[in-house]
mmCIF file of C-alpha atoms in Angstrom:
data_model
loop_
_atom_site.group_PDB
_atom_site.id
_atom_site.type_symbol
_atom_site.label_atom_id
_atom_site.label_comp_id
_atom_site.label_asym_id
_atom_site.label_seq_id
_atom_site.Cartn_x
_atom_site.Cartn_y
_atom_site.Cartn_z
ATOM 1 C CA MET A 1 -16.144 -11.539 2.175
ATOM 2 C CA LEU A 2 -13.781 -12.074 -0.729
ATOM 3 C CA ALA A 3 -13.979 -9.676 -3.668
ATOM 4 C CA GLN A 4 -11.826 -10.359 -6.719
ATOM 5 C CA ALA A 5 -12.442 -8.680 -10.066
ATOM 6 C CA ASN A 6 -16.171 -9.136 -10.795
ATOM 7 C CA ARG A 7 -16.712 -11.947 -8.248
ATOM 8 C CA LEU A 8 -17.941 -11.550 -4.676
ATOM 9 C CA ARG A 9 -18.093 -14.446 -2.218
ATOM 10 C CA VAL A 10 -19.431 -14.184 1.337
ATOM 11 C CA ALA A 11 -19.240 -16.690 4.185
ATOM 12 C CA PHE A 12 -21.055 -16.638 7.515
ATOM 13 C CA ASN A 13 -19.920 -18.884 10.380
ATOM 14 C CA GLY A 14 -17.703 -20.813 7.975
ATOM 15 C CA GLN A 15 -20.440 -21.490 5.398
ATOM 16 C CA GLN A 16 -20.561 -19.808 2.012
ATOM 17 C CA VAL A 17 -23.831 -17.898 1.697
ATOM 18 C CA LEU A 18 -23.226 -15.871 -1.478
ATOM 19 C CA ASP A 19 -21.289 -16.316 -4.727
ATOM 20 C CA TRP A 20 -22.017 -13.468 -7.163
ATOM 21 C CA ARG A 21 -20.419 -12.395 -10.447
ATOM 22 C CA GLU A 22 -21.292 -8.894 -11.676
ATOM 23 C CA PRO A 23 -22.118 -9.215 -15.387
ATOM 24 C CA ASP A 24 -21.795 -5.472 -16.160
ATOM 25 C CA PRO A 25 -18.128 -4.291 -16.085
ATOM 26 C CA ALA A 26 -19.287 -0.634 -16.041
ATOM 27 C CA ARG A 27 -20.586 -1.161 -12.486
ATOM 28 C CA LEU A 28 -17.162 -2.194 -11.096
ATOM 29 C CA LYS A 29 -15.639 0.863 -9.417
ATOM 30 C CA ASP A 30 -13.235 1.619 -6.595
ATOM 31 C CA GLY A 31 -14.845 3.028 -3.488
ATOM 32 C CA PRO A 32 -15.297 2.764 0.261
ATOM 33 C CA ILE A 33 -16.433 -0.360 2.063
ATOM 34 C CA GLY A 34 -19.673 0.105 3.978
ATOM 35 C CA LEU A 35 -21.218 -2.047 6.696
ATOM 36 C CA GLN A 36 -24.855 -1.305 7.285
ATOM 37 C CA LEU A 37 -28.004 -2.270 9.111
ATOM 38 C CA HIS A 38 -31.266 -1.829 7.253
ATOM 39 C CA GLY A 39 -33.635 0.316 9.279
ATOM 40 C CA PHE A 40 -36.429 -1.220 11.294
ATOM 41 C CA THR A 41 -38.516 0.101 14.162
ATOM 42 C CA PRO A 42 -37.502 0.326 17.021
ATOM 43 C CA PRO A 43 -33.900 1.578 16.558
ATOM 44 C CA GLN A 44 -31.311 -1.212 16.549
ATOM 45 C CA GLU A 45 -27.594 -1.466 17.190
ATOM 46 C CA VAL A 46 -25.068 -3.737 15.495
ATOM 47 C CA ILE A 47 -21.587 -4.328 16.826
ATOM 48 C CA TYR A 48 -18.949 -5.635 14.415
ATOM 49 C CA LYS A 49 -16.076 -7.662 15.859
ATOM 50 C CA ASP A 50 -12.777 -8.835 14.405
ATOM 51 C CA VAL A 51 -13.224 -7.178 11.014
ATOM 52 C CA VAL A 52 -10.031 -7.586 8.987
ATOM 53 C CA ILE A 53 -9.470 -5.928 5.623
ATOM 54 C CA GLU A 54 -6.692 -7.172 3.347
ATOM 55 C CA THR A 55 -5.780 -6.386 -0.226
ATOM 56 C CA PHE A 56 -4.413 -8.723 -2.859
ATOM 57 C CA ARG A 57 -1.377 -8.136 -5.032
ATOM 58 C CA LYS A 58 -2.217 -7.428 -8.632
ATOM 59 C CA ARG A 59 -1.369 -10.434 -10.760
ATOM 60 C CA THR A 60 1.227 -10.073 -13.453
ATOM 61 C CA GLY A 61 1.799 -12.339 -16.404
ATOM 62 C CA SER A 62 -0.447 -15.165 -17.494
ATOM 63 C CA LEU A 63 -2.467 -17.399 -15.214
ATOM 64 C CA PRO A 64 -1.452 -21.049 -14.871
#
């Protein structure tokens, strides 16, 4: 997952599966990152492996 400004891109097994731009700037807020499993019956378990979280430097100046 790559989140930059109002754009979110997600890849699964090396293939991009989502490219979303949030059109409403009021919805962009800082907050926790959550990984979830939507509930189904019977109870399920998900194991996450090799999750890496990095942050980007804030850009300064004009873009090329």
